[in-house]
PDB file of C-alpha atoms and ligand atoms in Angstrom:
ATOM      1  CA  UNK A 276     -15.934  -1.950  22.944  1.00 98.00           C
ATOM      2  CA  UNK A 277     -15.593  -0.413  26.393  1.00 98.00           C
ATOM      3  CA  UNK A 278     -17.941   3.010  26.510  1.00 98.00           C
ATOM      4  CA  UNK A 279     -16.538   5.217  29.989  1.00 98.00           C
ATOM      5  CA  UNK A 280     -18.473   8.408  30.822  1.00 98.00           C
ATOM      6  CA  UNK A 281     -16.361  10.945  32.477  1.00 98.00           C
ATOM      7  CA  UNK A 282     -17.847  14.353  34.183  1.00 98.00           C
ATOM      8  CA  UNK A 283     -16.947  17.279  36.557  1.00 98.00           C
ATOM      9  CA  UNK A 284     -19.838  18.185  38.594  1.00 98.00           C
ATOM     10  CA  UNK A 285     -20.522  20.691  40.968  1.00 98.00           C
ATOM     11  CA  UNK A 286     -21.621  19.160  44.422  1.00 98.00           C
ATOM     12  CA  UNK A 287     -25.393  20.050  43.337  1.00 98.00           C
ATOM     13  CA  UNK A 288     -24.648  17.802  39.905  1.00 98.00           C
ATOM     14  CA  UNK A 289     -23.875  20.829  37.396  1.00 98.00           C
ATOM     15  CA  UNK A 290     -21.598  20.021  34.638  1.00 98.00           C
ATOM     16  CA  UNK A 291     -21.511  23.491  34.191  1.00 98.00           C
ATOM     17  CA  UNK A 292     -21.684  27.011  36.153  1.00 98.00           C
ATOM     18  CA  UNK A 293     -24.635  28.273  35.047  1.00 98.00           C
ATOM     19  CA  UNK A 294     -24.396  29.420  30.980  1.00 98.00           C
ATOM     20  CA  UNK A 295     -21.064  29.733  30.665  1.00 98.00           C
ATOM     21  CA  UNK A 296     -19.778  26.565  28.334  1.00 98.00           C
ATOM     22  CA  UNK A 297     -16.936  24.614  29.897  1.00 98.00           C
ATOM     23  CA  UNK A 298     -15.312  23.033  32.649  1.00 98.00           C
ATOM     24  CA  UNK A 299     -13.542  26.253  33.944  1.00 98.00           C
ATOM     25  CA  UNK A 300     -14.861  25.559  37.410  1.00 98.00           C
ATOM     26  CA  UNK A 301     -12.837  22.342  37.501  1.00 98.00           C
ATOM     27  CA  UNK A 302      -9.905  22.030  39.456  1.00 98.00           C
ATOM     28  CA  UNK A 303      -6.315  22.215  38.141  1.00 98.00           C
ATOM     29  CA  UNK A 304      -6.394  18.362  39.484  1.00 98.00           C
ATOM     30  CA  UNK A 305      -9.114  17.290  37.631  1.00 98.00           C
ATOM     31  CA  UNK A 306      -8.315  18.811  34.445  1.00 98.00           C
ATOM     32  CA  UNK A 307      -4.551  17.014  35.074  1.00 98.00           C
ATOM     33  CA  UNK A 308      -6.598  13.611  36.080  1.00 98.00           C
ATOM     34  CA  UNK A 309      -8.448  14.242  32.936  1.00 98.00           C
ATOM     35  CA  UNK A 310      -5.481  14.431  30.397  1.00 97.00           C
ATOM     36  CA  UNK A 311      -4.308  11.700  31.702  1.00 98.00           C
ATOM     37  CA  UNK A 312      -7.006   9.807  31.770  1.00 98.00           C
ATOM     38  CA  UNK A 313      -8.034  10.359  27.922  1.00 98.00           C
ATOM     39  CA  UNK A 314      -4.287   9.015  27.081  1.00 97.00           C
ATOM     40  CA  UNK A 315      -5.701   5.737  27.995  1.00 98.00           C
ATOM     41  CA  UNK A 316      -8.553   5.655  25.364  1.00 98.00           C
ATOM     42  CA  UNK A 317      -8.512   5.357  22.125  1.00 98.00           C
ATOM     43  CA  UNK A 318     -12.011   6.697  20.617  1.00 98.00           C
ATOM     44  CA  UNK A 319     -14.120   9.248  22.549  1.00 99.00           C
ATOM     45  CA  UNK A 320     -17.437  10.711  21.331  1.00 99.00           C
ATOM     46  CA  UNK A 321     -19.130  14.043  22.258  1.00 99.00           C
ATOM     47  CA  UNK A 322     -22.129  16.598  21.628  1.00 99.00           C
ATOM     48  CA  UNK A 323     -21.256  19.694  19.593  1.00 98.00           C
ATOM     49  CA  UNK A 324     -21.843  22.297  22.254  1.00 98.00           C
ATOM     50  CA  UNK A 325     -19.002  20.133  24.191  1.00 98.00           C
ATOM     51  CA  UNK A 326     -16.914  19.946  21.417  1.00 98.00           C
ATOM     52  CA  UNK A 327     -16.996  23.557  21.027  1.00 98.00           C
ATOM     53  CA  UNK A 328     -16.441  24.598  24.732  1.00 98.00           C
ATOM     54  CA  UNK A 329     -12.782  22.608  24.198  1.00 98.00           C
ATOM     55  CA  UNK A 330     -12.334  23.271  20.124  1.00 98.00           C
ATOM     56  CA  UNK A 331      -9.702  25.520  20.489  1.00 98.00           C
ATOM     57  CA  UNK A 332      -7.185  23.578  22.928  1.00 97.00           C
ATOM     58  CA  UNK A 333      -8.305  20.565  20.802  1.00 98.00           C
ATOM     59  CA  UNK A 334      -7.198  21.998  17.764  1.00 98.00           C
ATOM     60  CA  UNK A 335      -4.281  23.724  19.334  1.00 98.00           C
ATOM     61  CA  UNK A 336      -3.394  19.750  20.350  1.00 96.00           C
ATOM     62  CA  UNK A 337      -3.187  18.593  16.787  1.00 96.00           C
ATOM     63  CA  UNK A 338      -4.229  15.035  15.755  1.00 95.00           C
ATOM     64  CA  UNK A 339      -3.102  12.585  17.787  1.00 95.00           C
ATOM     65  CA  UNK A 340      -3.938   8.889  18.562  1.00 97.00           C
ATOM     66  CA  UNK A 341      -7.627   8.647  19.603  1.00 98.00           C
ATOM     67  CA  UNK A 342     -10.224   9.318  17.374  1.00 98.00           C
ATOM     68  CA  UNK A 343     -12.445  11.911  18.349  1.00 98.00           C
ATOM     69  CA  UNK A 344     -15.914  11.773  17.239  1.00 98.00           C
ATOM     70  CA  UNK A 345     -18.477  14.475  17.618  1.00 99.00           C
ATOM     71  CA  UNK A 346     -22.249  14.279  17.408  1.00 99.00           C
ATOM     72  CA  UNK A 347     -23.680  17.201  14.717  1.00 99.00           C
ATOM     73  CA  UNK A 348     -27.069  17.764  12.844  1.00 98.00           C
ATOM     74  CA  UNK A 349     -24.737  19.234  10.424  1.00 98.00           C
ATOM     75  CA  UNK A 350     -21.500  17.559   9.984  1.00 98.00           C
ATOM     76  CA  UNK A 351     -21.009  19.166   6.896  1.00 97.00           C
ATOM     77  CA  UNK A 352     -20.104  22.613   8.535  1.00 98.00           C
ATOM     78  CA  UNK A 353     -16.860  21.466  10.340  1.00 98.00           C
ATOM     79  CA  UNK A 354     -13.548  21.860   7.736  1.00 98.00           C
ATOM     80  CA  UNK A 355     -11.579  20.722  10.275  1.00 98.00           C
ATOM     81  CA  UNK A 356     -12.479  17.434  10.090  1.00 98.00           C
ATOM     82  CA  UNK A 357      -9.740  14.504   9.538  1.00 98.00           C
ATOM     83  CA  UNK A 358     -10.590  10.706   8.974  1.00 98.00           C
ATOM     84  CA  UNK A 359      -9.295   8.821  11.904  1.00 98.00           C
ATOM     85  CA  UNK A 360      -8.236  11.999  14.170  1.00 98.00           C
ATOM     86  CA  UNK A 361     -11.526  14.253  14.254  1.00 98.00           C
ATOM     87  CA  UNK A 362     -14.808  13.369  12.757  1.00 98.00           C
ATOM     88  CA  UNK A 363     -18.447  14.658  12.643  1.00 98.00           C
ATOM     89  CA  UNK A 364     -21.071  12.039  12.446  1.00 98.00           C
ATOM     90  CA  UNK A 365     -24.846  13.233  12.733  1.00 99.00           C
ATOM     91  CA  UNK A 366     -25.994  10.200  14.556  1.00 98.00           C
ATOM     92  CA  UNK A 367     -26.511   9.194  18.563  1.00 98.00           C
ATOM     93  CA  UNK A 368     -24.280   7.225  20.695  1.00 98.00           C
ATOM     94  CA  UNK A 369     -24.994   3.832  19.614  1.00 98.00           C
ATOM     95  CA  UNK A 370     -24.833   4.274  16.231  1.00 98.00           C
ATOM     96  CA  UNK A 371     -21.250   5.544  16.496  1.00 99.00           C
ATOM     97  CA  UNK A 372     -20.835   3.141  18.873  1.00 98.00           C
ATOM     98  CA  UNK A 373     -20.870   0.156  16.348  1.00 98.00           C
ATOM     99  CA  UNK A 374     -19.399   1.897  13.934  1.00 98.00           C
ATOM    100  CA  UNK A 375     -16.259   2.533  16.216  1.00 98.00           C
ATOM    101  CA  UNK A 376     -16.684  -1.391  17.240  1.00 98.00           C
ATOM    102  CA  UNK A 377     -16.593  -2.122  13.482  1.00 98.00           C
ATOM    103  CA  UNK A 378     -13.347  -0.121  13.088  1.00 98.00           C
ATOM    104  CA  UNK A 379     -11.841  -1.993  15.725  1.00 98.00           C
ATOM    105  CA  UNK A 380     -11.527   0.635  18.950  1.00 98.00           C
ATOM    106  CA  UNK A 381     -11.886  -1.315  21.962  1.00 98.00           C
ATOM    107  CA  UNK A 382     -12.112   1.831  24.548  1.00 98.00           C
ATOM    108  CA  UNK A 383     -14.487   4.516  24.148  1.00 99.00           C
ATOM    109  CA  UNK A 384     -14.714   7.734  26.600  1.00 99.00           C
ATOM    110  CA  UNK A 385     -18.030   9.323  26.460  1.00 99.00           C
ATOM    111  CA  UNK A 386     -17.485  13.043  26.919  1.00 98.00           C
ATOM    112  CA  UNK A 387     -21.207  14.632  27.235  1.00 97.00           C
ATOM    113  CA  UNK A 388     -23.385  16.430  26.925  1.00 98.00           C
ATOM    114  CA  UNK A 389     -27.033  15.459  28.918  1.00 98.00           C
ATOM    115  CA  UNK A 390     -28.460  13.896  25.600  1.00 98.00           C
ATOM    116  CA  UNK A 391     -25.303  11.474  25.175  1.00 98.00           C
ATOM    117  CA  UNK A 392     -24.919  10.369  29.025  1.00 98.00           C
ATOM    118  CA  UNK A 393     -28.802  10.335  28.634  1.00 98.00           C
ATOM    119  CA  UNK A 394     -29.078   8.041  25.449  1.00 98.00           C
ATOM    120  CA  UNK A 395     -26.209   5.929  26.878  1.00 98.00           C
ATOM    121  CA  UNK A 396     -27.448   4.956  30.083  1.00 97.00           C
ATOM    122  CA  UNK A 397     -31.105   4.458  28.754  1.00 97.00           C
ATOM    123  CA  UNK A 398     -29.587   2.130  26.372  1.00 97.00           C
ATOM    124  CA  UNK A 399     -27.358   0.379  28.556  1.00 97.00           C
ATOM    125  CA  UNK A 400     -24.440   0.849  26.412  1.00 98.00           C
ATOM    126  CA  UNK A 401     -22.153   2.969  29.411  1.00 98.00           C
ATOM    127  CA  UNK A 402     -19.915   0.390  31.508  1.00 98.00           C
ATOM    128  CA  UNK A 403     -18.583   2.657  33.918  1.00 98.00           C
ATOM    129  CA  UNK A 404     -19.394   6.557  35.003  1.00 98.00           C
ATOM    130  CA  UNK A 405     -16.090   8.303  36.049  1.00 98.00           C
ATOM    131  CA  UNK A 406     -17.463  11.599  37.960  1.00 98.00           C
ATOM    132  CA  UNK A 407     -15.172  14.541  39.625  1.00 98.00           C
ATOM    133  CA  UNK A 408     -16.976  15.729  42.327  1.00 98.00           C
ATOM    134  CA  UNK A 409     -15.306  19.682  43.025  1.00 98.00           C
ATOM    135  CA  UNK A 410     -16.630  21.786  46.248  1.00 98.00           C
ATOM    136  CA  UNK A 411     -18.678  24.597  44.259  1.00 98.00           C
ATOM    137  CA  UNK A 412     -22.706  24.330  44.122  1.00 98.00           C
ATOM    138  CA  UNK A 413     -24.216  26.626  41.207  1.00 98.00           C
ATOM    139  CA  UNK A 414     -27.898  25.954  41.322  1.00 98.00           C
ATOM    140  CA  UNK A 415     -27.931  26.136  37.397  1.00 98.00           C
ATOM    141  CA  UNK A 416     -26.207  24.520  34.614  1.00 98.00           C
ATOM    142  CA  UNK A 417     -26.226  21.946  32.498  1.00 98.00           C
ATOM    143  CA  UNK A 418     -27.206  18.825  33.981  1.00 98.00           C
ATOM    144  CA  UNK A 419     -26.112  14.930  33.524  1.00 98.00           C
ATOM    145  CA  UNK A 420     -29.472  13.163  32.418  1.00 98.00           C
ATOM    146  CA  UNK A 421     -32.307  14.823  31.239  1.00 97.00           C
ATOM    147  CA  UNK A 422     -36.120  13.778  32.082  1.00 96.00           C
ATOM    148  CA  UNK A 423     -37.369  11.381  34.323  1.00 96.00           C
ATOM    149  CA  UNK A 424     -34.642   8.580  34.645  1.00 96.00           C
ATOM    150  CA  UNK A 425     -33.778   5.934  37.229  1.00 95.00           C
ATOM    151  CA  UNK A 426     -30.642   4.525  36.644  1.00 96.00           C
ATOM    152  CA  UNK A 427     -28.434   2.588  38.960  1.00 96.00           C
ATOM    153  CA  UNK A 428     -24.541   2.327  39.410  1.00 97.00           C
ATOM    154  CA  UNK A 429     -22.812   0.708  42.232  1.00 97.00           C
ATOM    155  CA  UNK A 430     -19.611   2.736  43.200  1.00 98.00           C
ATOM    156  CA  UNK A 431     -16.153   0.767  41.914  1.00 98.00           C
ATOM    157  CA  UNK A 432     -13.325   2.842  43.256  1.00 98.00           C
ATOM    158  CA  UNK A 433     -12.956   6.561  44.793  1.00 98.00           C
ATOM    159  CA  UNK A 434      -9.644   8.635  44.485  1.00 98.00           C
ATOM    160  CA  UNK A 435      -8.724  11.701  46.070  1.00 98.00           C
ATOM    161  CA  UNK A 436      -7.241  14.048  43.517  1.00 98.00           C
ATOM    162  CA  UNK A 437      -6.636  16.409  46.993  1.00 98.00           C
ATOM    163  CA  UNK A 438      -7.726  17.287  50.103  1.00 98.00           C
ATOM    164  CA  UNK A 439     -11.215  18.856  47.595  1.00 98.00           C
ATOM    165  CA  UNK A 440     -11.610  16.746  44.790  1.00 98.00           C
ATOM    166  CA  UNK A 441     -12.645  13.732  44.666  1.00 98.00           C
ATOM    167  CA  UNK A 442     -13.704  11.134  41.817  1.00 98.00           C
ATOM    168  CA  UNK A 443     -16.037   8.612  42.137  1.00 98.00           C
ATOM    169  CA  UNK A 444     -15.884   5.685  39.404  1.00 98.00           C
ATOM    170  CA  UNK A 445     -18.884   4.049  38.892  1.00 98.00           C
ATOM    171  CA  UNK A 446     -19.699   1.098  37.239  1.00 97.00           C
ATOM    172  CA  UNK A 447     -23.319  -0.121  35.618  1.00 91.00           C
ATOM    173  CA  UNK A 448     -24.783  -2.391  38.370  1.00 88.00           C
ATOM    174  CA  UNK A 449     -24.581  -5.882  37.339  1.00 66.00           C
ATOM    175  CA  UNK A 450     -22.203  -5.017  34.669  1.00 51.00           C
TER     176      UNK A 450
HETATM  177  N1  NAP B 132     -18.432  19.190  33.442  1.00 52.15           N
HETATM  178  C1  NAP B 132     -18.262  18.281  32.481  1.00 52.15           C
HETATM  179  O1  NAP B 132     -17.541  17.293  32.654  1.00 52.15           O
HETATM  180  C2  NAP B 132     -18.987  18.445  31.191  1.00 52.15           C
HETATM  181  C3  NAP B 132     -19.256  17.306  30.398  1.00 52.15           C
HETATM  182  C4  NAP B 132     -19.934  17.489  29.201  1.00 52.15           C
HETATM  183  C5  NAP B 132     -20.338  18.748  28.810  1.00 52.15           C
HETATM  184  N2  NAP B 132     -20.069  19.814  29.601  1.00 52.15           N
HETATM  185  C6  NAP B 132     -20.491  21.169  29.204  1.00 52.15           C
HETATM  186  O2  NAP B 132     -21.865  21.121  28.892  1.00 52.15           O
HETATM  187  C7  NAP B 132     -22.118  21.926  27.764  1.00 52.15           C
HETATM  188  C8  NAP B 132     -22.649  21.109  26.601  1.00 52.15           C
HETATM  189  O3  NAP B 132     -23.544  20.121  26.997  1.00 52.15           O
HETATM  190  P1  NAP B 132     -24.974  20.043  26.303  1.00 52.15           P
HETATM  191  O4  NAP B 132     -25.673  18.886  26.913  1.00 52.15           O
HETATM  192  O5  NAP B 132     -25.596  21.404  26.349  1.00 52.15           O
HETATM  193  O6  NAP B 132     -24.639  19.782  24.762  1.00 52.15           O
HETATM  194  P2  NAP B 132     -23.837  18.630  23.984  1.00 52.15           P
HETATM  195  O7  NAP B 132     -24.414  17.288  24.284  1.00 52.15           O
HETATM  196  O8  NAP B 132     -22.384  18.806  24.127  1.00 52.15           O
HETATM  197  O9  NAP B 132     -24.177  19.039  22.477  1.00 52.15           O
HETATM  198  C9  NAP B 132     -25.501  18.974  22.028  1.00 52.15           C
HETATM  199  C10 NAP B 132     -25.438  18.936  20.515  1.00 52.15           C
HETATM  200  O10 NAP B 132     -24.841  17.714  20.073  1.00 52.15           O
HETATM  201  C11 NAP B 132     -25.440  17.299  18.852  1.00 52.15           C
HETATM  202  N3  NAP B 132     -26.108  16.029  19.044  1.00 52.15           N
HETATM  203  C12 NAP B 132     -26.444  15.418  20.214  1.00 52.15           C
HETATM  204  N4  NAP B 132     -27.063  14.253  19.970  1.00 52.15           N
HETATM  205  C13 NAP B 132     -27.103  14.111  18.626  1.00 52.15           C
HETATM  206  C14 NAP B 132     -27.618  13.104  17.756  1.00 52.15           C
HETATM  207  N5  NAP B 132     -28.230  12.021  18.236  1.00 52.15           N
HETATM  208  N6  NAP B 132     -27.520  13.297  16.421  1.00 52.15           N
HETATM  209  C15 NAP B 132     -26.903  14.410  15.923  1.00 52.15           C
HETATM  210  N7  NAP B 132     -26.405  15.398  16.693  1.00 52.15           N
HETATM  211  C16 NAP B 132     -26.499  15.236  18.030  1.00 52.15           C
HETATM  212  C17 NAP B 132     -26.400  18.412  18.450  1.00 52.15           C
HETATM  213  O11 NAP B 132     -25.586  19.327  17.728  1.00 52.15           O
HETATM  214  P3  NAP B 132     -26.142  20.342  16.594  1.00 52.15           P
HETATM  215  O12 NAP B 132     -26.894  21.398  17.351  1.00 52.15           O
HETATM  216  O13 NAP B 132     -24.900  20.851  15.942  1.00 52.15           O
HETATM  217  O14 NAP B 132     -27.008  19.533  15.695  1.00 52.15           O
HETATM  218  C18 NAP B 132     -26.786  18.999  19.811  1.00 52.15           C
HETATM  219  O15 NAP B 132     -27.276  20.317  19.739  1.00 52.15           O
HETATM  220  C19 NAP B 132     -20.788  22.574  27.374  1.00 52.15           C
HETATM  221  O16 NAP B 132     -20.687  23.824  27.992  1.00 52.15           O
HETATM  222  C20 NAP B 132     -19.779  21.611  27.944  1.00 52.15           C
HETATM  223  O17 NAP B 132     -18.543  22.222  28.220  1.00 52.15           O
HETATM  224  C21 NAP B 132     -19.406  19.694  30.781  1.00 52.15           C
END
């Protein structure tokens, strides 16, 4: 299975602005690149604080085909869960990696937070990094990676989204 990583950042590498949970600071382009771009995937995993930040247009959305799979110490809490629409595993990235492998997904978008990028790259489980870059610096927020890392991506493709925005798609060097 195909794992993707896709992130807004700041030009200073926030995911978010400061605190405040969400992608608000992303452009109307990137959250329109972003729709579009989840279309094309049919699995996508993310932490619980992300999860949360989107819940409500998530729910508003209603089930549709990708399986969405979020990372919780307490999986038990969420009612809304539905087999093979919404589901709450508490495990890391690789372990719900196989299991999606096992039930056959073949293209996986990795949706954040720092600990899942983190565990992904350290692994080497992420075959390409698909990064918005907007025109806003924040000096605080919630960061990609977390610790000391060194990892390495050579850069596949860029595409203006407009005259601001730009994403940068990365792939895993030597991948
Ligand atoms: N700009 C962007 O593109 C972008 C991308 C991603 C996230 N964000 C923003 O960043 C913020 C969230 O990021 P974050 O890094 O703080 O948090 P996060 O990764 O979204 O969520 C962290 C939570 O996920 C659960 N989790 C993670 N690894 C787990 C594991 N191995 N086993 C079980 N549970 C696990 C835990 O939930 P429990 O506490 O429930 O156990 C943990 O507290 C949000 O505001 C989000 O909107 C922005």
């Amino acid at each position: 299975m195909q794992l993707l990583g896709i992130a807004a950042m700041s030009l200073d590498g926030c995911l978010t602005c400061h605190d405040r949970p969400g992608t608000g600071f992303a452009s109307a382009e990137d959250h329109a690149f972003f729709q579009d771009a989840l279309q094309t995937f049919d699995c996508s995993i993310a932490g619980r604080r992300t999860y949360e930040a989107a819940r409500e247009a998530i729910l508003r959305a209603g089930p549709g085909p990708r399986l969405q799979i979020v990372l919780t110490s307490t999986p038990g809490r969420f009612t809304e869960a539905r087999t093979d629409h919404l589901e709450f595993r508490n495990a890391g990235v690789a372990e719900v990696a196989r299991e999606l492998t096992r039930r056959g997904r073949t293209r996986c978008a990795l949706l954040g937070g720092t600990g899942l990028y983190t565990e992904a790259c350290a692994l080497g489980l992420l075959d390409e990094l698909w990064v918005t870059i907007e025109p806003v610096a924040f000096g605080e927020g919630v960061r990609m990676f977390r610790g000391p890392v060194e990892f390495r991506f050579e850069l596949a493709e860029s595409v203006a989204l407009s005259g601001n925005t730009l994403v940068l798609k990365y792939r895993r060097l030597g991948g």
